[in-house]
Amino acid sequence: MTPDAPLRLLVPLAVLAAVPLGLWAVARLSDRFQRHLALSPAALVFANLSRNKLRTLLTTLSVMVALFLYCALSGVLDTLNESIKVGSMSRLVTRNAISLIFPVPWSYRDRIAAVPGVKRVAVQNWFGGQDPKDPRNFYAQFAVDDEFYRIYANDIEIVEASPAQAGGAAPPGQDPQLAAYFQEQTAAVVGRKLMEKMGWTLGQTVTLDGTIYPGTWEFTIRAVYAAKQKSFGEEVLFFPFRYLDQRGLQGGRQVGIYVLELTDADRAPAVQQQVDDLFRNSAAATRTESEQAFQAGFVSLYGNVPFVLRVVSLAMVFAILLVAANTMMMSMRERTAEFGVLKTLGFTDGTVFGLVLGEAAVITLGGGVLGALLAKFLIEWSGFNFGGFLPPMTVYWSTVFTGIGIAFLMGAASGLIPAWQASRLRIVQALRPGD
């Protein structure tokens, strides 16, 4: 567990607990200020909301929770979209044309590197190991070759590294801080977040149980990286491909995917065609696509999950809309005589209409703004990532503003009918005993 994990858990809970307490305190204090307010529409809206504090509080909280969940579920979709942005249009991915689970031969590497427009070719292979202490504690592991770090030099930064052995140095063109990593076959480069999550330290030896490649695998942490962009993720373990090749593949040199760095992104379509044409009639035909398209392929594996999330979130909002509308209808029925008195005092139908609609807007818009902003800041601050299956969650500002817009529409929809009925109410009918 991360050293600050309890803090990251307690702070959101404390904030969520403080919200109803804060709203209750505001409602209690409002009684003291009402006598100082003039008889204006705004003062009447404030006074009416303070009349039944518990009902106002619960309705506001229900709207807040609904918009919080809406933005949180939409944040999953935002995170999936953000994960696609990890890919670069100047990088291509070559894999087996049948499926990603089938490898491609090592011999393809030199032939791909010879294609005009290809600057570098790197190897990347999914490992799929499990934490022996807790198999449910998932994090990604990849076997990569030396070129991988040159291709992704602009995406990651080495923030901590073990010193190299005497006389050791990193290969030309590589980060000098990775010298110790390149000297050791069982070395590993680990993301900063993963280090914090697992409580690991630099130089520590960690163990994984192989699933695809059986056995107990040991790795010594020789460097720690930080992602330069959030969507790259910092909960991944990288280790030398030669370790996997010699032990897991028995020298068979089968590759999961090749990552191609191009000299010019505009040449990507031509390079894709040329690479696939090289192996079209081979036993292991290839499929080459942009890195963004490759990432988007993983998102598509979720199937209809994004659609379901949208439906569920909108269903929750609609349910709370009914609650808010019922609250406003109850409030209007309880105050029928008051509306008659207001009209007797000279308040116009339009003013009465605005009073009722204003009350609905304050409840729904206040709760909506609070819920949307809490989703934005609490989720991103907590770094929640579904146990490593996704990058740290992101909630776009567009999602927040959409949530606030929905809250505004909820206020209009829940208050429109009660406001119309109150404005159409006749004085004689409103003040009639028994009504």
Short mmCIF file of C-alpha atoms in Angstrom, two decimals:
data_model
loop_
_atom_site.label_atom_id
_atom_site.label_comp_id
_atom_site.label_asym_id
_atom_site.label_seq_id
_atom_site.Cartn_x
_atom_site.Cartn_y
_atom_site.Cartn_z
CA MET A 1 0.00 0.00 0.00
CA THR A 2 1.17 3.50 -0.79
CA PRO A 3 2.41 5.38 2.29
CA ASP A 4 -0.09 8.15 1.58
CA ALA A 5 -2.89 5.74 0.62
CA PRO A 6 -4.77 6.22 3.93
CA LEU A 7 -4.60 9.98 3.39
CA ARG A 8 -5.86 9.68 -0.17
CA LEU A 9 -8.78 7.61 1.12
CA LEU A 10 -9.61 9.67 4.19
CA VAL A 11 -9.49 13.10 2.55
CA PRO A 12 -12.29 12.38 0.00
CA LEU A 13 -14.37 10.76 2.74
CA ALA A 14 -13.80 13.76 4.99
CA VAL A 15 -14.79 16.15 2.21
CA LEU A 16 -17.95 14.19 1.44
CA ALA A 17 -18.82 14.13 5.14
CA ALA A 18 -18.15 17.86 5.48
CA VAL A 19 -20.49 18.78 2.62
CA PRO A 20 -23.79 17.93 4.38
CA LEU A 21 -22.48 19.40 7.62
CA GLY A 22 -21.58 22.60 5.80
CA LEU A 23 -24.98 22.80 4.15
CA TRP A 24 -26.67 22.22 7.48
CA ALA A 25 -24.58 24.96 9.12
CA VAL A 26 -25.49 27.39 6.34
CA ALA A 27 -29.16 26.55 6.81
CA ARG A 28 -28.94 27.14 10.56
CA LEU A 29 -27.13 30.45 10.17
CA SER A 30 -29.63 31.65 7.59
CA ASP A 31 -32.24 32.17 10.31
CA ARG A 32 -30.12 34.91 11.86
CA PHE A 33 -29.78 36.86 8.64
CA GLN A 34 -33.32 36.62 7.31
CA ARG A 35 -34.55 39.47 9.53
CA HIS A 36 -31.92 41.77 7.99
CA LEU A 37 -32.98 41.07 4.41
CA ALA A 38 -35.40 43.28 2.56
CA LEU A 39 -38.64 41.85 1.18
CA SER A 40 -37.13 41.12 -2.22
CA PRO A 41 -37.56 38.09 -4.50
CA ALA A 42 -34.03 36.89 -3.71
CA ALA A 43 -34.69 37.19 0.04
CA LEU A 44 -37.94 35.27 -0.32
CA VAL A 45 -36.23 32.46 -2.24
CA PHE A 46 -33.60 32.21 0.49
CA ALA A 47 -36.22 32.29 3.24
CA ASN A 48 -38.40 29.62 1.62
CA LEU A 49 -35.43 27.30 1.16
CA SER A 50 -34.63 27.72 4.86
CA ARG A 51 -38.20 26.94 5.90
CA ASN A 52 -37.76 23.16 5.76
CA LYS A 53 -34.02 22.78 6.18
CA LEU A 54 -33.89 19.01 6.26
CA ARG A 55 -35.85 18.63 3.03
CA THR A 56 -33.72 21.25 1.30
CA LEU A 57 -30.55 19.60 2.56
CA LEU A 58 -31.54 16.09 1.47
CA THR A 59 -32.72 17.25 -1.96
CA THR A 60 -29.49 19.19 -2.53
CA LEU A 61 -27.43 16.19 -1.44
CA SER A 62 -29.35 13.87 -3.74
CA VAL A 63 -28.64 16.15 -6.69
CA MET A 64 -24.99 16.43 -5.64
CA VAL A 65 -24.57 12.65 -5.43
CA ALA A 66 -26.30 12.13 -8.78
CA LEU A 67 -24.05 14.66 -10.54
CA PHE A 68 -20.98 13.31 -8.75
CA LEU A 69 -21.74 9.81 -10.03
CA TYR A 70 -22.57 11.13 -13.49
CA CYS A 71 -19.23 12.91 -13.76
CA ALA A 72 -17.39 9.95 -12.20
CA LEU A 73 -18.86 7.47 -14.68
CA SER A 74 -18.26 9.89 -17.54
CA GLY A 75 -14.72 10.21 -16.21
CA VAL A 76 -14.19 6.54 -17.05
CA LEU A 77 -14.96 7.38 -20.67
CA ASP A 78 -12.70 10.44 -20.46
CA THR A 79 -9.91 8.21 -19.14
CA LEU A 80 -10.36 5.74 -21.99
CA ASN A 81 -10.16 8.60 -24.47
CA GLU A 82 -7.12 9.98 -22.67
CA SER A 83 -5.37 6.60 -22.87
CA ILE A 84 -5.60 6.75 -26.66
CA LYS A 85 -3.61 9.99 -26.60
CA VAL A 86 -0.58 8.09 -25.33
CA GLY A 87 -0.04 7.00 -28.89
CA SER A 88 1.93 9.17 -31.25
CA MET A 89 1.20 9.61 -34.93
CA SER A 90 4.95 9.36 -35.56
CA ARG A 91 5.02 5.83 -34.13
CA LEU A 92 3.58 2.66 -35.61
CA VAL A 93 2.87 -0.73 -34.08
CA THR A 94 3.36 -3.98 -36.00
CA ARG A 95 1.70 -7.12 -34.66
CA ASN A 96 0.43 -10.47 -35.87
CA ALA A 97 -2.44 -9.96 -38.31
CA ILE A 98 -4.52 -12.76 -36.77
CA SER A 99 -4.52 -11.62 -33.16
CA LEU A 100 -2.39 -9.85 -30.61
CA ILE A 101 -1.95 -13.12 -28.70
CA PHE A 102 0.04 -14.61 -31.58
CA PRO A 103 3.71 -13.55 -31.77
CA VAL A 104 5.77 -12.45 -34.75
CA PRO A 105 9.30 -13.73 -35.48
CA TRP A 106 12.40 -11.85 -34.31
CA SER A 107 13.74 -12.09 -37.86
CA TYR A 108 11.21 -9.46 -38.98
CA ARG A 109 13.04 -6.76 -37.04
CA ASP A 110 15.90 -6.11 -39.47
CA ARG A 111 13.59 -6.21 -42.46
CA ILE A 112 11.25 -3.68 -40.87
CA ALA A 113 14.19 -1.44 -39.93
CA ALA A 114 15.27 -1.41 -43.60
CA VAL A 115 11.93 0.05 -44.79
CA PRO A 116 12.41 3.68 -45.93
CA GLY A 117 10.99 6.09 -43.36
CA VAL A 118 11.63 3.86 -40.33
CA LYS A 119 14.02 5.47 -37.87
CA ARG A 120 14.07 2.91 -35.06
CA VAL A 121 12.42 -0.41 -34.22
CA ALA A 122 11.79 -1.56 -30.65
CA VAL A 123 10.50 -4.80 -29.17
CA GLN A 124 7.72 -4.94 -26.60
CA ASN A 125 6.28 -8.12 -25.09
CA TRP A 126 3.49 -8.51 -22.53
CA PHE A 127 4.65 -10.59 -19.55
CA GLY A 128 1.49 -11.07 -17.49
CA GLY A 129 3.03 -12.02 -14.14
CA GLN A 130 1.21 -12.04 -10.81
CA ASP A 131 2.15 -10.75 -7.40
CA PRO A 132 2.82 -13.94 -5.37
CA LYS A 133 1.54 -12.27 -2.20
CA ASP A 134 -1.71 -11.04 -3.76
CA PRO A 135 -2.62 -12.29 -7.26
CA ARG A 136 -5.41 -9.68 -7.44
CA ASN A 137 -2.88 -6.89 -7.08
CA PHE A 138 -2.58 -6.23 -10.80
CA TYR A 139 0.03 -4.11 -12.54
CA ALA A 140 1.43 -4.31 -16.05
CA GLN A 141 4.84 -5.74 -16.94
CA PHE A 142 6.57 -5.57 -20.32
CA ALA A 143 9.77 -7.05 -21.68
CA VAL A 144 11.44 -4.44 -23.88
CA ASP A 145 14.71 -4.07 -25.71
CA ASP A 146 17.19 -1.18 -25.49
CA GLU A 147 15.67 0.77 -28.38
CA PHE A 148 12.41 1.08 -26.48
CA TYR A 149 13.91 3.69 -24.15
CA ARG A 150 15.22 5.75 -27.05
CA ILE A 151 11.86 5.77 -28.78
CA TYR A 152 9.99 6.80 -25.61
CA ALA A 153 12.62 9.23 -24.32
CA ASN A 154 10.15 12.11 -24.73
CA ASP A 155 7.40 10.28 -22.82
CA ILE A 156 9.22 9.15 -19.68
CA GLU A 157 11.89 10.61 -17.47
CA ILE A 158 14.26 8.67 -15.22
CA VAL A 159 13.95 10.28 -11.78
CA GLU A 160 15.97 7.80 -9.74
CA ALA A 161 18.56 5.19 -10.68
CA SER A 162 21.13 2.88 -9.15
CA PRO A 163 24.79 3.77 -9.76
CA ALA A 164 26.56 1.77 -12.42
CA GLN A 165 29.25 -0.73 -11.58
CA ALA A 166 32.86 0.34 -11.99
CA GLY A 167 33.62 1.00 -15.64
CA GLY A 168 29.99 0.56 -16.68
CA ALA A 169 28.23 2.97 -19.00
CA ALA A 170 24.96 3.14 -20.88
CA PRO A 171 24.99 2.34 -24.62
CA PRO A 172 25.43 5.33 -26.94
CA GLY A 173 22.27 7.41 -27.26
CA GLN A 174 20.75 6.06 -24.03
CA ASP A 175 20.08 7.92 -20.80
CA PRO A 176 23.32 7.66 -18.75
CA GLN A 177 21.21 7.03 -15.66
CA LEU A 178 20.22 3.63 -17.08
CA ALA A 179 23.80 2.33 -17.03
CA ALA A 180 23.17 -0.04 -14.10
CA TYR A 181 19.97 -1.28 -15.77
CA PHE A 182 21.74 -2.20 -19.01
CA GLN A 183 24.45 -4.07 -17.10
CA GLU A 184 22.07 -6.49 -15.44
CA GLN A 185 19.80 -8.96 -17.20
CA THR A 186 17.29 -9.15 -14.34
CA ALA A 187 17.11 -5.38 -13.88
CA ALA A 188 13.84 -3.47 -14.02
CA VAL A 189 12.61 0.08 -14.59
CA VAL A 190 9.53 0.76 -12.48
CA GLY A 191 6.99 3.59 -12.56
CA ARG A 192 7.01 6.04 -9.66
CA LYS A 193 3.37 5.39 -8.72
CA LEU A 194 3.96 1.64 -8.66
CA MET A 195 6.96 2.14 -6.38
CA GLU A 196 4.80 4.13 -3.96
CA LYS A 197 1.89 1.70 -4.20
CA MET A 198 4.01 -1.36 -3.44
CA GLY A 199 6.34 0.34 -0.97
CA TRP A 200 9.38 -0.71 -2.99
CA THR A 201 12.81 0.90 -2.84
CA LEU A 202 15.55 1.32 -5.42
CA GLY A 203 17.79 -1.74 -5.55
CA GLN A 204 15.13 -4.03 -4.09
CA THR A 205 14.54 -7.46 -5.63
CA VAL A 206 10.89 -8.19 -6.36
CA THR A 207 9.29 -11.47 -7.37
CA LEU A 208 6.56 -12.33 -9.85
CA ASP A 209 4.84 -15.63 -10.57
CA GLY A 210 4.71 -16.24 -14.30
CA THR A 211 1.38 -17.15 -15.92
CA ILE A 212 2.16 -17.04 -19.65
CA TYR A 213 5.79 -17.88 -18.87
CA PRO A 214 5.67 -20.20 -15.82
CA GLY A 215 8.08 -20.02 -12.94
CA THR A 216 9.23 -17.61 -10.30
CA TRP A 217 10.83 -14.51 -11.78
CA GLU A 218 13.03 -12.12 -9.85
CA PHE A 219 13.69 -8.51 -10.85
CA THR A 220 16.02 -5.96 -9.28
CA ILE A 221 14.78 -2.38 -9.44
CA ARG A 222 17.55 -0.30 -11.01
CA ALA A 223 15.63 2.80 -12.12
CA VAL A 224 12.41 4.67 -11.48
CA TYR A 225 10.60 6.61 -14.21
CA ALA A 226 8.02 9.39 -14.16
CA ALA A 227 5.55 9.88 -17.01
CA LYS A 228 5.79 13.24 -18.75
CA GLN A 229 2.14 12.95 -19.64
CA LYS A 230 -0.41 11.59 -17.20
CA SER A 231 -2.03 9.18 -19.64
CA PHE A 232 1.22 7.22 -20.09
CA GLY A 233 0.82 5.84 -16.58
CA GLU A 234 3.33 5.23 -13.82
CA GLU A 235 2.31 1.75 -12.68
CA VAL A 236 4.30 -0.37 -15.14
CA LEU A 237 7.39 -2.54 -14.74
CA PHE A 238 9.79 -2.79 -17.69
CA PHE A 239 12.60 -5.34 -17.91
CA PRO A 240 15.10 -6.47 -20.60
CA PHE A 241 13.68 -8.58 -23.39
CA ARG A 242 16.81 -10.75 -23.34
CA TYR A 243 15.78 -12.03 -19.88
CA LEU A 244 12.41 -13.19 -21.22
CA ASP A 245 13.97 -14.54 -24.40
CA GLN A 246 16.58 -16.68 -22.67
CA ARG A 247 14.40 -18.01 -19.89
CA GLY A 248 10.79 -17.82 -21.02
CA LEU A 249 11.19 -18.31 -24.77
CA GLN A 250 14.26 -20.59 -24.57
CA GLY A 251 15.92 -18.49 -27.24
CA GLY A 252 12.97 -18.80 -29.61
CA ARG A 253 12.88 -15.03 -30.04
CA GLN A 254 9.18 -14.55 -30.59
CA VAL A 255 8.03 -10.93 -30.30
CA GLY A 256 4.70 -9.57 -29.12
CA ILE A 257 4.78 -6.29 -31.02
CA TYR A 258 7.28 -4.07 -32.81
CA VAL A 259 7.18 -0.34 -32.16
CA LEU A 260 8.35 1.71 -35.13
CA GLU A 261 9.58 5.28 -34.83
CA LEU A 262 9.31 7.16 -38.10
CA THR A 263 11.48 9.87 -39.57
CA ASP A 264 8.36 11.72 -40.70
CA ALA A 265 4.79 11.20 -39.46
CA ASP A 266 3.47 12.04 -42.93
CA ARG A 267 5.03 8.85 -44.26
CA ALA A 268 3.04 6.65 -41.87
CA PRO A 269 0.49 5.35 -44.45
CA ALA A 270 3.23 4.40 -46.91
CA VAL A 271 5.32 2.70 -44.23
CA GLN A 272 2.31 0.73 -42.96
CA GLN A 273 1.66 -0.57 -46.45
CA GLN A 274 5.29 -1.46 -47.13
CA VAL A 275 5.78 -3.32 -43.85
CA ASP A 276 2.64 -5.41 -44.25
CA ASP A 277 3.48 -6.15 -47.89
CA LEU A 278 6.81 -7.64 -46.77
CA PHE A 279 5.10 -10.38 -44.79
CA ARG A 280 1.76 -10.70 -46.55
CA ASN A 281 2.43 -14.24 -47.83
CA SER A 282 4.41 -15.44 -44.80
CA ALA A 283 3.21 -17.81 -42.08
CA ALA A 284 2.94 -14.85 -39.71
CA ALA A 285 1.40 -12.01 -41.69
CA THR A 286 1.47 -8.63 -39.95
CA ARG A 287 -0.85 -5.76 -39.28
CA THR A 288 0.74 -2.34 -38.93
CA GLU A 289 -1.21 0.63 -37.59
CA SER A 290 -0.58 3.90 -35.84
CA GLU A 291 0.08 3.75 -32.13
CA GLN A 292 -3.12 5.69 -31.47
CA ALA A 293 -5.13 3.21 -33.51
CA PHE A 294 -3.46 0.39 -31.59
CA GLN A 295 -4.49 1.97 -28.27
CA ALA A 296 -7.99 2.60 -29.59
CA GLY A 297 -8.23 -1.12 -30.34
CA PHE A 298 -7.89 -1.86 -26.63
CA VAL A 299 -10.64 0.62 -25.84
CA SER A 300 -12.91 -1.12 -28.34
CA LEU A 301 -12.48 -4.34 -26.35
CA TYR A 302 -14.73 -2.83 -23.70
CA GLY A 303 -17.59 -3.27 -26.17
CA ASN A 304 -20.83 -1.63 -25.03
CA VAL A 305 -19.49 -0.70 -21.59
CA PRO A 306 -19.22 3.04 -22.49
CA PHE A 307 -22.82 3.00 -23.72
CA VAL A 308 -23.98 1.26 -20.53
CA LEU A 309 -22.15 3.82 -18.39
CA ARG A 310 -23.87 6.64 -20.23
CA VAL A 311 -27.29 5.03 -19.82
CA VAL A 312 -26.77 4.32 -16.11
CA SER A 313 -25.51 7.84 -15.38
CA LEU A 314 -28.40 9.47 -17.24
CA ALA A 315 -30.87 7.14 -15.51
CA MET A 316 -29.59 8.30 -12.14
CA VAL A 317 -29.93 11.93 -13.18
CA PHE A 318 -33.50 11.31 -14.38
CA ALA A 319 -34.40 9.61 -11.08
CA ILE A 320 -33.10 12.59 -9.12
CA LEU A 321 -35.00 14.89 -11.45
CA LEU A 322 -38.21 13.17 -10.34
CA VAL A 323 -37.20 13.62 -6.70
CA ALA A 324 -36.51 17.32 -7.21
CA ALA A 325 -39.79 17.81 -9.10
CA ASN A 326 -41.72 16.06 -6.33
CA THR A 327 -40.03 18.29 -3.75
CA MET A 328 -41.03 21.44 -5.59
CA MET A 329 -44.61 20.21 -6.04
CA MET A 330 -44.87 19.50 -2.31
CA SER A 331 -43.46 22.91 -1.48
CA MET A 332 -45.91 24.63 -3.80
CA ARG A 333 -48.94 22.81 -2.33
CA GLU A 334 -47.87 23.65 1.22
CA ARG A 335 -47.60 27.35 0.39
CA THR A 336 -50.73 27.91 -1.66
CA ALA A 337 -52.08 30.45 0.81
CA GLU A 338 -48.74 32.26 0.90
CA PHE A 339 -48.81 32.74 -2.85
CA GLY A 340 -52.26 34.29 -2.45
CA VAL A 341 -50.89 36.69 0.19
CA LEU A 342 -47.94 37.62 -2.04
CA LYS A 343 -50.28 38.42 -4.91
CA THR A 344 -52.46 40.45 -2.54
CA LEU A 345 -49.35 42.47 -1.60
CA GLY A 346 -48.77 43.25 -5.26
CA PHE A 347 -46.43 40.52 -6.45
CA THR A 348 -47.09 39.80 -10.13
CA ASP A 349 -47.62 36.41 -11.68
CA GLY A 350 -44.17 36.67 -13.25
CA THR A 351 -42.55 37.36 -9.88
CA VAL A 352 -44.25 34.36 -8.28
CA PHE A 353 -43.21 32.25 -11.26
CA GLY A 354 -39.61 33.38 -10.77
CA LEU A 355 -39.69 32.67 -7.02
CA VAL A 356 -40.64 29.02 -7.45
CA LEU A 357 -38.33 28.52 -10.40
CA GLY A 358 -35.51 30.21 -8.49
CA GLU A 359 -35.90 27.84 -5.56
CA ALA A 360 -35.63 24.84 -7.88
CA ALA A 361 -32.60 26.36 -9.60
CA VAL A 362 -30.78 27.03 -6.33
CA ILE A 363 -31.29 23.45 -5.11
CA THR A 364 -30.38 21.66 -8.34
CA LEU A 365 -27.71 24.05 -9.59
CA GLY A 366 -26.08 24.30 -6.16
CA GLY A 367 -26.00 20.54 -5.72
CA GLY A 368 -24.98 20.00 -9.33
CA VAL A 369 -22.04 22.41 -9.24
CA LEU A 370 -20.85 20.94 -5.96
CA GLY A 371 -21.14 17.34 -7.20
CA ALA A 372 -19.43 18.02 -10.54
CA LEU A 373 -16.51 19.89 -8.96
CA LEU A 374 -16.07 17.24 -6.29
CA ALA A 375 -15.88 14.58 -9.00
CA LYS A 376 -13.26 16.58 -10.88
CA PHE A 377 -10.94 17.35 -8.00
CA LEU A 378 -11.40 14.34 -5.71
CA ILE A 379 -11.10 11.70 -8.42
CA GLU A 380 -8.06 13.26 -10.05
CA TRP A 381 -6.44 14.00 -6.70
CA SER A 382 -6.92 10.43 -5.50
CA GLY A 383 -5.20 9.00 -8.60
CA PHE A 384 -7.81 6.22 -8.82
CA ASN A 385 -7.05 3.87 -11.72
CA PHE A 386 -9.19 0.74 -11.26
CA GLY A 387 -6.34 -1.26 -9.78
CA GLY A 388 -3.96 -0.49 -12.63
CA PHE A 389 -6.28 -1.44 -15.49
CA LEU A 390 -6.47 2.20 -16.59
CA PRO A 391 -4.26 5.25 -16.32
CA PRO A 392 -5.07 7.56 -13.38
CA MET A 393 -8.64 8.71 -13.91
CA THR A 394 -9.28 11.98 -15.69
CA VAL A 395 -12.47 14.02 -15.62
CA TYR A 396 -12.51 16.53 -18.46
CA TRP A 397 -13.70 20.06 -17.79
CA SER A 398 -16.16 19.51 -20.62
CA THR A 399 -17.68 16.70 -18.52
CA VAL A 400 -17.88 19.02 -15.50
CA PHE A 401 -19.61 21.74 -17.53
CA THR A 402 -21.94 19.17 -19.05
CA GLY A 403 -22.86 18.05 -15.54
CA ILE A 404 -23.51 21.64 -14.48
CA GLY A 405 -25.62 22.13 -17.61
CA ILE A 406 -27.63 19.03 -16.73
CA ALA A 407 -28.14 20.44 -13.22
CA PHE A 408 -29.42 23.67 -14.76
CA LEU A 409 -31.85 21.76 -16.96
CA MET A 410 -32.92 19.70 -13.94
CA GLY A 411 -33.74 22.93 -12.11
CA ALA A 412 -35.76 24.22 -15.03
CA ALA A 413 -37.59 20.94 -15.58
CA SER A 414 -38.37 20.31 -11.89
CA GLY A 415 -39.51 23.87 -11.21
CA LEU A 416 -41.31 24.73 -14.44
CA ILE A 417 -44.67 23.06 -13.73
CA PRO A 418 -44.91 24.12 -10.04
CA ALA A 419 -43.89 27.66 -11.02
CA TRP A 420 -46.52 27.79 -13.78
CA GLN A 421 -49.22 26.51 -11.40
CA ALA A 422 -48.26 29.03 -8.72
CA SER A 423 -48.25 31.92 -11.17
CA ARG A 424 -51.69 30.94 -12.54
CA LEU A 425 -53.18 30.67 -9.06
CA ARG A 426 -55.99 33.14 -8.33
CA ILE A 427 -56.02 35.06 -5.05
CA VAL A 428 -59.55 33.94 -4.10
CA GLN A 429 -58.71 30.32 -4.83
CA ALA A 430 -55.42 30.50 -2.90
CA LEU A 431 -56.96 32.04 0.21
CA ARG A 432 -60.09 29.87 0.24
CA PRO A 433 -60.29 27.92 3.53
CA GLY A 434 -59.59 24.21 3.12
CA ASP A 435 -57.55 24.59 -0.08
#
